[in-house]
Short mmCIF file of C-alpha atoms in Angstrom, two decimals:
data_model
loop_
_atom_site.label_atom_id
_atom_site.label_comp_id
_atom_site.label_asym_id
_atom_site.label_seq_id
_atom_site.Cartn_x
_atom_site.Cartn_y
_atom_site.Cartn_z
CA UNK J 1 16.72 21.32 11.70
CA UNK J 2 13.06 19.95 9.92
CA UNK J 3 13.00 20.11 6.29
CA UNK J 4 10.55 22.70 4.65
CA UNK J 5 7.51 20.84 3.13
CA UNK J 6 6.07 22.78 -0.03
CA UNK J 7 2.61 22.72 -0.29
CA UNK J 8 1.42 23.11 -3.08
CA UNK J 9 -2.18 25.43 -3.89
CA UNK J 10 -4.69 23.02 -6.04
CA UNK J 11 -7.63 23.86 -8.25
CA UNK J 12 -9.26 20.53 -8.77
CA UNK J 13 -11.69 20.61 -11.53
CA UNK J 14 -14.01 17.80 -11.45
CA UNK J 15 -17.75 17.73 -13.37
CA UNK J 16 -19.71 16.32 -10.50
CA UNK J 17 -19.51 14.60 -7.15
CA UNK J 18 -18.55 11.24 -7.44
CA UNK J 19 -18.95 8.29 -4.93
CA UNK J 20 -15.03 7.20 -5.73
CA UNK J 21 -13.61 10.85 -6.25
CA UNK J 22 -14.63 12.61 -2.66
CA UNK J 23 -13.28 10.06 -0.50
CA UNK J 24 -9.86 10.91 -2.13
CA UNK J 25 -10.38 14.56 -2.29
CA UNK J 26 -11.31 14.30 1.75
CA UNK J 27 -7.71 12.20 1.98
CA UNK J 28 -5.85 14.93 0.16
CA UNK J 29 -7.06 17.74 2.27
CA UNK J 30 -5.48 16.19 5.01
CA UNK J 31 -2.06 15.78 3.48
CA UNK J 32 0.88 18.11 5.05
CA UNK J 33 1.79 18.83 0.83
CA UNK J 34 -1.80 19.93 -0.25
CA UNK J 35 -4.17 22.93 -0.05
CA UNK J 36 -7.06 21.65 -2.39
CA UNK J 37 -10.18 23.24 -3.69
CA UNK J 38 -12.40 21.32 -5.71
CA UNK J 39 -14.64 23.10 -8.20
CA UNK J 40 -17.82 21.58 -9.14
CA UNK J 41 -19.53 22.13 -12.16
CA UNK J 42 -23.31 20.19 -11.29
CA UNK J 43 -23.87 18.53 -7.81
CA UNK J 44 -25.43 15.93 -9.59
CA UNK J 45 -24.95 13.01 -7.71
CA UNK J 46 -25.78 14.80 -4.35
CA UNK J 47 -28.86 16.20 -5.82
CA UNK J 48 -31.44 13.63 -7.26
CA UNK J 49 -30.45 13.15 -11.02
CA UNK J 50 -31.67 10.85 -13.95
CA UNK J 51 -28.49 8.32 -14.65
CA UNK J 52 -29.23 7.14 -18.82
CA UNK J 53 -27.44 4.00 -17.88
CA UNK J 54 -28.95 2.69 -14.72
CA UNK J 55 -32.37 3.98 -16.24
CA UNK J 56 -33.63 5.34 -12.87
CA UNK J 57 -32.92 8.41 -11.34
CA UNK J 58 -30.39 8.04 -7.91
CA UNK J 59 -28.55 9.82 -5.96
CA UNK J 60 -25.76 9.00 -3.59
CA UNK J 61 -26.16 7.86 0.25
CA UNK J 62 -23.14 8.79 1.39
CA UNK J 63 -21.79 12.07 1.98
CA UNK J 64 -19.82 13.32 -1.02
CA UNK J 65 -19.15 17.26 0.11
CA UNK J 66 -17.88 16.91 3.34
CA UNK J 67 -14.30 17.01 5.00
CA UNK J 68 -12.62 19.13 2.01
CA UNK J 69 -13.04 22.69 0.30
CA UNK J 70 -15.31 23.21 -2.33
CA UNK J 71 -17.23 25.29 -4.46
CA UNK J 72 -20.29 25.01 -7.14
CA UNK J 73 -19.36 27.02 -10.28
CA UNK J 74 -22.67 27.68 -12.07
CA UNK J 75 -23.07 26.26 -14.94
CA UNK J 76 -24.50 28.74 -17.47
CA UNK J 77 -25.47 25.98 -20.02
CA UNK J 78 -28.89 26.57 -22.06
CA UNK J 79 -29.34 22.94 -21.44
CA UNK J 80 -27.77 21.63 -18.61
CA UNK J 81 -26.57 17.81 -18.74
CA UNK J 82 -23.94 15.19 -17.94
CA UNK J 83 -22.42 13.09 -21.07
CA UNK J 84 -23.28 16.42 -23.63
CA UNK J 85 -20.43 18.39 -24.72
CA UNK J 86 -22.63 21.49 -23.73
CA UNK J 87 -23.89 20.28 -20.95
CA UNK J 88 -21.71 21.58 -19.03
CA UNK J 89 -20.80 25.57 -19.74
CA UNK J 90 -18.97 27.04 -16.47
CA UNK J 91 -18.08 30.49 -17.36
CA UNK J 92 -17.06 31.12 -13.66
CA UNK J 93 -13.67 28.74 -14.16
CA UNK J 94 -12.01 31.89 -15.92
CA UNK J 95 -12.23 33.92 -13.07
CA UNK J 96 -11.63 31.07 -10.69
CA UNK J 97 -8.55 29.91 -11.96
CA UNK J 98 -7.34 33.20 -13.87
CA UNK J 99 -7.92 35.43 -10.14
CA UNK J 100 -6.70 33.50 -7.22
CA UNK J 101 -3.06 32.37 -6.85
CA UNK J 102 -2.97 28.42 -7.35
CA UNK J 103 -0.04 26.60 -8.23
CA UNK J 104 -1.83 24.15 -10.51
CA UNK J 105 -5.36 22.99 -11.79
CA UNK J 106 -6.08 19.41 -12.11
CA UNK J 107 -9.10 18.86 -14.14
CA UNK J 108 -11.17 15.45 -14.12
CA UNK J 109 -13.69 17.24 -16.28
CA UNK J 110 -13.18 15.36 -19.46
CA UNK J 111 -12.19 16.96 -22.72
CA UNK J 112 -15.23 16.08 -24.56
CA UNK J 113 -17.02 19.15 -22.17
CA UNK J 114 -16.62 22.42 -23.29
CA UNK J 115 -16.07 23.15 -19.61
CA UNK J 116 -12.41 21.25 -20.11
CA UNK J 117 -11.39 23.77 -22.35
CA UNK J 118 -12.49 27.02 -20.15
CA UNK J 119 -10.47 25.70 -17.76
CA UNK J 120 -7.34 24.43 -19.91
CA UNK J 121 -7.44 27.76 -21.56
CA UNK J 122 -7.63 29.83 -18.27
CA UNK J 123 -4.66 28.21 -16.74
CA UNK J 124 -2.40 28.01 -19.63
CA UNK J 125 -2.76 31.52 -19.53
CA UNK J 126 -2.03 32.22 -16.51
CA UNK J 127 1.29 30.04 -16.48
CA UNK J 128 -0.59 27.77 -13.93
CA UNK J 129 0.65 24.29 -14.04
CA UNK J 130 -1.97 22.32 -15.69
CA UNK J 131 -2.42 18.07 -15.06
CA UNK J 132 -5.28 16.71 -16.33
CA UNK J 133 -6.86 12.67 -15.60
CA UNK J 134 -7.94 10.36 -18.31
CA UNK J 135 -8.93 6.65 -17.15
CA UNK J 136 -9.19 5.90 -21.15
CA UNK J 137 -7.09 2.15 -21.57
CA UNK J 138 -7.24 2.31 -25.27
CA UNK J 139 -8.93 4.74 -28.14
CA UNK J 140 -11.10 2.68 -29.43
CA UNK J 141 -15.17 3.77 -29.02
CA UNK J 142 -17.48 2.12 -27.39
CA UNK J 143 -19.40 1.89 -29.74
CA UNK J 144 -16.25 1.02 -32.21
CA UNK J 145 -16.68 3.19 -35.10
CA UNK J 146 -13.84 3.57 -37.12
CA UNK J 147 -14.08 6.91 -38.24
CA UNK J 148 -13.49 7.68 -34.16
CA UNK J 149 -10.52 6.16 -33.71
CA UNK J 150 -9.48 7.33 -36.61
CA UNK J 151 -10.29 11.40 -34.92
CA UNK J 152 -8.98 10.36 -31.68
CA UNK J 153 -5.18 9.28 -33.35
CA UNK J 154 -5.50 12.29 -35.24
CA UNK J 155 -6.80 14.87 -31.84
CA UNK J 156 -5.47 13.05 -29.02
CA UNK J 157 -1.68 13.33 -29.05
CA UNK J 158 -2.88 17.38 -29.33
CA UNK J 159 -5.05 17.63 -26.34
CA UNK J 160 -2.42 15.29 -24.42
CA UNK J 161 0.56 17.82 -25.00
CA UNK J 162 -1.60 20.80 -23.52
CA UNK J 163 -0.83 19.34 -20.33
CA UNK J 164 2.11 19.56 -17.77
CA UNK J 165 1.15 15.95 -16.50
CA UNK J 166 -1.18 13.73 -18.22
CA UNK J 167 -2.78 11.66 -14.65
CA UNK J 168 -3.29 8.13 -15.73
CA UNK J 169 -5.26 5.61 -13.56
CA UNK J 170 -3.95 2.26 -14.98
CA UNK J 171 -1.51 0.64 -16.72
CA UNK J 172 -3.03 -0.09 -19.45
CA UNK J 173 -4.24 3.91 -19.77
CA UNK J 174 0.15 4.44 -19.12
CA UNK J 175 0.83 2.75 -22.37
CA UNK J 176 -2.31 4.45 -24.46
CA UNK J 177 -0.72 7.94 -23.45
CA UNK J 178 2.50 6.52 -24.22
CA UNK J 179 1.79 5.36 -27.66
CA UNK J 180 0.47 8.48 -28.77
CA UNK J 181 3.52 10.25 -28.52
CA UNK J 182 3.67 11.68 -24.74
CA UNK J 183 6.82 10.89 -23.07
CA UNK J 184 7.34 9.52 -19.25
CA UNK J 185 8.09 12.57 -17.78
CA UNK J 186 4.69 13.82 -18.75
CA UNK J 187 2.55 10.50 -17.52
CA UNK J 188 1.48 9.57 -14.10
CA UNK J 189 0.19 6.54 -13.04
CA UNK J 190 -2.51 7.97 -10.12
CA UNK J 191 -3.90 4.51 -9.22
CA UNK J 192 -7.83 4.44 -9.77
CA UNK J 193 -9.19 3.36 -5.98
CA UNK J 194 -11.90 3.87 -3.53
CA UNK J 195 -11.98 4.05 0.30
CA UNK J 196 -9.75 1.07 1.26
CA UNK J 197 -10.95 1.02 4.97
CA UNK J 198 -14.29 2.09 4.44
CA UNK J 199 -15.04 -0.53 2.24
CA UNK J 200 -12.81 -3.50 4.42
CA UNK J 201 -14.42 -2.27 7.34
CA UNK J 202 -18.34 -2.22 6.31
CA UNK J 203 -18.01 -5.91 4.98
CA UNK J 204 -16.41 -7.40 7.86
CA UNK J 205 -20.03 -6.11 9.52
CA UNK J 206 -21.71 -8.00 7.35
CA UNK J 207 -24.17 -11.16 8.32
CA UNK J 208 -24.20 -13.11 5.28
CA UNK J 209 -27.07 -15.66 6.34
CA UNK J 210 -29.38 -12.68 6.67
CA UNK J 211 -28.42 -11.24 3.65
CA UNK J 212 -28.93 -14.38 1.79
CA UNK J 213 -31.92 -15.18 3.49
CA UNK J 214 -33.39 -11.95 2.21
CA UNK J 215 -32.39 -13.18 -1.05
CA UNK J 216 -34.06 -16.56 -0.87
CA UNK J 217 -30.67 -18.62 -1.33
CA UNK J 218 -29.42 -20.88 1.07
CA UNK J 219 -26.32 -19.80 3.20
CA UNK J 220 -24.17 -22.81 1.74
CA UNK J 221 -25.22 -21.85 -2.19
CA UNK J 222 -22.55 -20.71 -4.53
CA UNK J 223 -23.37 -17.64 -5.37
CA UNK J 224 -22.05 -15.51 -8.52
CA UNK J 225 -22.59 -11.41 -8.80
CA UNK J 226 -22.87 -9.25 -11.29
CA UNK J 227 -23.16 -5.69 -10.41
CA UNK J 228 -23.09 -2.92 -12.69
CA UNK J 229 -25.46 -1.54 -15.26
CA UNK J 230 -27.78 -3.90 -17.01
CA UNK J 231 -26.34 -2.65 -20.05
CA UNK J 232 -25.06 -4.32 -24.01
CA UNK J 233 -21.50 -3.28 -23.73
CA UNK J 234 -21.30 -4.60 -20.23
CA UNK J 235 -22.58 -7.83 -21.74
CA UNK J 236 -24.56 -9.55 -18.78
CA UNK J 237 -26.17 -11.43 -21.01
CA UNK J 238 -23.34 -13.87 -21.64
CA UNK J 239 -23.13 -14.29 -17.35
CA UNK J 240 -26.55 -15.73 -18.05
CA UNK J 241 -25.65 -17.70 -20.67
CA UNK J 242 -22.02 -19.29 -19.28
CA UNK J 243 -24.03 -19.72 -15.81
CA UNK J 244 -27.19 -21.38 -17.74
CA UNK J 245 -24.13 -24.00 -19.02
CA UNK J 246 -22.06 -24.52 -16.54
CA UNK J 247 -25.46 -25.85 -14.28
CA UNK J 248 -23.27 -25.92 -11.05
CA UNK J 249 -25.55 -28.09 -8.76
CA UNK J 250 -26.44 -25.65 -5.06
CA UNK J 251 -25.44 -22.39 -7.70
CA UNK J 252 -27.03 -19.31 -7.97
CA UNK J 253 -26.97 -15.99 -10.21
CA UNK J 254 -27.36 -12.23 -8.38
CA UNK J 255 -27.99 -9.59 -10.96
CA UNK J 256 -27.19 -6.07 -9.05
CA UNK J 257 -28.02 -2.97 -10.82
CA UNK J 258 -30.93 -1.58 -13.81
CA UNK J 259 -30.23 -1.00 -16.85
CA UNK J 260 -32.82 -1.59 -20.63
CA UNK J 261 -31.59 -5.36 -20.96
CA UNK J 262 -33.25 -6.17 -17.60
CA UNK J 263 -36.66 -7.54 -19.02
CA UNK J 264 -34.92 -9.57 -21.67
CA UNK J 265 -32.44 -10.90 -18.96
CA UNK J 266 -35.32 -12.14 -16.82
CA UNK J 267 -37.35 -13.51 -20.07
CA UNK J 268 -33.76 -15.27 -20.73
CA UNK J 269 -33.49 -16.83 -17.58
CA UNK J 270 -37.23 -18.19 -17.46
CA UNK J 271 -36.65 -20.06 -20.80
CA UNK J 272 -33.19 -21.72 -20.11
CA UNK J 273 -35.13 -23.03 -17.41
CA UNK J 274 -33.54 -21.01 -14.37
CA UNK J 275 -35.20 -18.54 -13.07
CA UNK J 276 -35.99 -19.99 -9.80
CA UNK J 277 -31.70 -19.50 -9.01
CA UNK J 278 -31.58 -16.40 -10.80
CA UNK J 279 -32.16 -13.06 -8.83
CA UNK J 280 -32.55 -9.85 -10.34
CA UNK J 281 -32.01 -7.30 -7.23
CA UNK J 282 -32.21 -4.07 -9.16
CA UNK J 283 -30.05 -0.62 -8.36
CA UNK J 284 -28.05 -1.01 -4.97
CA UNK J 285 -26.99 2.58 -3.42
CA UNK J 286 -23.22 2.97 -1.93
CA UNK J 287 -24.35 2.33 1.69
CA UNK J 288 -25.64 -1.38 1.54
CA UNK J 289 -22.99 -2.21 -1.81
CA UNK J 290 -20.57 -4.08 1.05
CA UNK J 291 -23.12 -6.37 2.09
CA UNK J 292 -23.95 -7.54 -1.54
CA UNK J 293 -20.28 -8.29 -2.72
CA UNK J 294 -19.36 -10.06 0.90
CA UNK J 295 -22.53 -12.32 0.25
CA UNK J 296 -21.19 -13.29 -2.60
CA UNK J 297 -18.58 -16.43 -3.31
CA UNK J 298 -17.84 -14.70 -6.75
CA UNK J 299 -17.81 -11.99 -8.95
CA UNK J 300 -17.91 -11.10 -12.63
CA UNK J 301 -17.47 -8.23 -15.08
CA UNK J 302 -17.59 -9.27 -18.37
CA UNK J 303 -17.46 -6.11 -20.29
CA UNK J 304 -16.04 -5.80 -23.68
CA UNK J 305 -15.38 -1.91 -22.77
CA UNK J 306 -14.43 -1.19 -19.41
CA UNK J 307 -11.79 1.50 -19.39
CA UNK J 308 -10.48 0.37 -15.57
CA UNK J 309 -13.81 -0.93 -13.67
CA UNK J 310 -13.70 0.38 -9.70
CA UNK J 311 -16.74 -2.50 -9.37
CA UNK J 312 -13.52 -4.73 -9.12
CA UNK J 313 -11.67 -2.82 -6.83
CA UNK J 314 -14.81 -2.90 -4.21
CA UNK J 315 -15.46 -6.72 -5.00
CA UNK J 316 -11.87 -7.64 -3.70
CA UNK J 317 -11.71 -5.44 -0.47
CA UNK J 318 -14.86 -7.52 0.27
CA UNK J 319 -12.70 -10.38 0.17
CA UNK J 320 -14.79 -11.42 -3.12
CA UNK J 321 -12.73 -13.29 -5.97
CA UNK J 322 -13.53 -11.55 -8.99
CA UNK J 323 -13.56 -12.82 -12.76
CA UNK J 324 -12.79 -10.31 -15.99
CA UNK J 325 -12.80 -10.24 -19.16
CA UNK J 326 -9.67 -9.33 -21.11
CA UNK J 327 -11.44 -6.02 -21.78
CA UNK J 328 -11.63 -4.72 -18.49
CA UNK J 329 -8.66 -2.66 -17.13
CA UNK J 330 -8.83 -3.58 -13.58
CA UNK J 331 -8.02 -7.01 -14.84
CA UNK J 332 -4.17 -5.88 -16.15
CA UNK J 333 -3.26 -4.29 -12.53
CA UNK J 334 -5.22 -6.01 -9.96
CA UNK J 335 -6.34 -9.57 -10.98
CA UNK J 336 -3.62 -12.74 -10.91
CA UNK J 337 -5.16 -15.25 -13.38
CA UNK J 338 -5.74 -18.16 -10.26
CA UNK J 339 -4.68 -16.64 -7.94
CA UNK J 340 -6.89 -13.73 -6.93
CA UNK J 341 -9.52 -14.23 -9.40
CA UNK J 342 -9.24 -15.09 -13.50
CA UNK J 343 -9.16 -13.04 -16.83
CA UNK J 344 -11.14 -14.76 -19.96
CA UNK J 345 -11.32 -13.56 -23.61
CA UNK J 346 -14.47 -11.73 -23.81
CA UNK J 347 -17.55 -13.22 -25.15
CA UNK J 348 -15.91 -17.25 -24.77
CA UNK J 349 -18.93 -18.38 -22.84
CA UNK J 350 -18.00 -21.74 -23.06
CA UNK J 351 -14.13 -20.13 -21.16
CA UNK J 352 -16.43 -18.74 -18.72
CA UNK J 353 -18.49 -21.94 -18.45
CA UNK J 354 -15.64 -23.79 -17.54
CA UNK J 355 -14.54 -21.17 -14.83
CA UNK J 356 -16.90 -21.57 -13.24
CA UNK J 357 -17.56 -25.17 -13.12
CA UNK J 358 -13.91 -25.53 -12.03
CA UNK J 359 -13.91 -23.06 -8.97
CA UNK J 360 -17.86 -22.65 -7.68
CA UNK J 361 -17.91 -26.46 -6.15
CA UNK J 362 -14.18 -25.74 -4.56
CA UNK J 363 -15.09 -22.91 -1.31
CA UNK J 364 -11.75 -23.99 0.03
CA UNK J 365 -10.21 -22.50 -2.80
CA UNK J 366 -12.13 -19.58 -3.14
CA UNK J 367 -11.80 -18.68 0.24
CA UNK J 368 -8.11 -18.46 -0.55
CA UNK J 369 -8.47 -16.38 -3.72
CA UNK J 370 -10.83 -14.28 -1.33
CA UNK J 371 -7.87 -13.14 0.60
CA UNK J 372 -5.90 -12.78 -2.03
CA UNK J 373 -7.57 -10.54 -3.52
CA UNK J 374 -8.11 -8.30 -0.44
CA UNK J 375 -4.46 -8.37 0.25
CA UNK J 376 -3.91 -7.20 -3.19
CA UNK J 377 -5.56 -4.24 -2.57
CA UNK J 378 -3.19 -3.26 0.15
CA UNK J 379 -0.83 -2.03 -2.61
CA UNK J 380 -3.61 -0.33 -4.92
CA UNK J 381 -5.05 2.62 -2.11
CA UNK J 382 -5.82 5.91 -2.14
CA UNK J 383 -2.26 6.52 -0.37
CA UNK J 384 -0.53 5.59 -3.61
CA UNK J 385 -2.33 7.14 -5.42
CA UNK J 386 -2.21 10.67 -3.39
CA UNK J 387 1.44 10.26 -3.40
CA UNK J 388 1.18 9.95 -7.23
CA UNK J 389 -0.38 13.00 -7.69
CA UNK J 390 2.39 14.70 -5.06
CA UNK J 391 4.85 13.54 -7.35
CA UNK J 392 3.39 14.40 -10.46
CA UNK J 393 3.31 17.85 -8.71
CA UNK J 394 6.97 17.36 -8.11
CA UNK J 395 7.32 16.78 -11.86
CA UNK J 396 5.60 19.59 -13.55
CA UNK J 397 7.56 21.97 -11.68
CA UNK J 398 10.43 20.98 -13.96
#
């Protein structure tokens, strides 16, 4: 006689369509334990929109609305905007959430949009089970003002208790939730991923030599990538500077992305007397991202705030060894200090100097850290991760 499989009825609350998050919603409508509906509050992302830290406006090439259910909730704000508390004003959650008969709501819509609370509100309620996902790795700011951490010791361990299941997406986030007062029966660790096999498959299509060719760098070069926002806190600047020192004869620099520190980046790299092996390749969309990190012998992120850092995920299903800084999240669950790719204290240029004279002249070696690092991700996929949330599920039943 087959066992009955429950399957549970899911709100899913998220504030726009995101290039990681849809591939994972499409994965969950397919599993035998789920019913999902996710509730947008912009389309942002599908439709053309200004992004403040890329500088230009983009949207994403790949679809983000198909294979699941979903709906648009209008947003009634006077002034409608991602990254504004009231930018984002969905009066049509209440009747959402409050009307139709779901077992839980799982919001990704952080708490600093008044949105969050509509919908934290509606299902408390309504005796609805209510998770909620944070990818926060520590309470410190960004832009480390005191007087914020300070509000977020004081606020934090609130907002966490309104939920059945507080959805974590590292370890590092795990022990954050943990310290604040929430005990493990109300954490999940939901592993932060992307489309394994999307990703493994596009780059084994890849032709490096044309790719490099386009790039004016010969097909034997070592070749470092950066690829994220040209932004201070993601400190590219000190890439420039470590690569600038290290002066790894045949080497060359890839800057991937916009961002306002991309004029003084290129001014930089003229006066240390390197420009001619530094490229500056501006915003790459989704579609053509594969190519870039499989052309690549290396790969950095030297951010001093990087709550997890996907970048690193992609980079190492491209069979690309990556480098972090001790501030990136990624770096605590996915990165083996020599063996898949290294963790440095962030800022050391002369640390990162050294990396990279020590590994850039040795493609034997990286080639092994290469496949290292894409057999790590074998263990970090969206299947873990939907299981995860199944589980946490499980849990908030109880």
């Amino acid at each position: 006689m087959s066992e009955i499989v429950h399957k549970y009825r899911v709100l899913i609350v998220a504030s726009h369509p995101v290039q990681y998050a849809a591939p994972l919603f499409k994965l969950m409508a397919k599993h035998p334990q789920l019913d999902i509906k996710v509730a947008y509050c912009s389309l942002q992302g599908v439709k053309a929109g200004f992004d403040a830290g890329f500088g230009v406006e983009i949207a994403w090439d790949i679809p983000l609305l198909d294979g699941y259910s979903w709906v648009e909730v209008e947003n009634n704000s006077p002034k409608p905007q991602l990254g504004n508390f009231f930018g984002l004003i969905n009066l049509g959650l209440w009747n959402l959430i409050s009307k139709d008969n779901f077992d839980a709501v799982i919001v990704y819509t952080g708490y600093t949009y008044f949105s969050f609370w509509i919908a934290a509100v509606a299902t408390k309620l309504t005796g609805k089970k209510f998770l909620f996902s944070t990818d926060s790795s520590g309470i410190e700011p960004r832009n480390k003002k005191r007087w914020k951490t300070w509000l977020k010791k004081m606020l934090l361990p609130l907002i966490f208790q309104l939920a059945d299941i507080v959805l974590v997406t590292s370890t590092p986030g795990q022990k954050t939730v943990r310290s604040l007062g929430i005990t493990e029966q109300h954490i999940a660790l939901t592993p932060f991923v992307v489309d394994n096999s999307r990703w493994t498959s596009q780059a084994d299509q890849v032709d490096v030599k044309t790719v490099r060719k386009h790039w004016s760098i010969p097909e034997n070069g070592n070749v470092i990538l950066f690829c994220a926002k040209l932004q201070p806190w993601k400190r590219p600047q000190d890439v420039l500077k470590a690569f600038a020192k290290a002066n790894v004869p045949n080497s060359y620099l890839v800057f991937a992305g916009e961002g306002l520190l991309r004029e003084e980046l290129e001014a930089k790299a003229e006066t240390s007397g390197i420009k001619d092996r530094v490229r500056f390749i501006g915003f790459v969309n989704q579609s053509e991202l594969p190519s870039i990190y499989r052309s690549a012998d290396l790969f950095i992120l030297p951010s001093e705030y990087e709550p997890f850092g996907v970048v690193v995920n992609e980079a190492m299903l491209c069979g690309c060894p990556v480098i972090v800084s001790d501030k990136v999240g990624a770096g605590y669950d996915l990165v083996r200090h020599g063996k898949n790719g290294f963790v440095y204290p962030c800022g050391d240029i002369d640390g990162l100097a050294k990396i990279f004279k020590e590994i850039l002249p040795d493609h034997e070696r990286l080639q092994k850290m290469g496949n290292a690092a894409t057999e790590r991700m074998q263990s970090w996929s969206p299947k873990e991760s939907i299981e995860a949330i199944v589980q946490a599920l499980e849990k908030s039943k109880y």
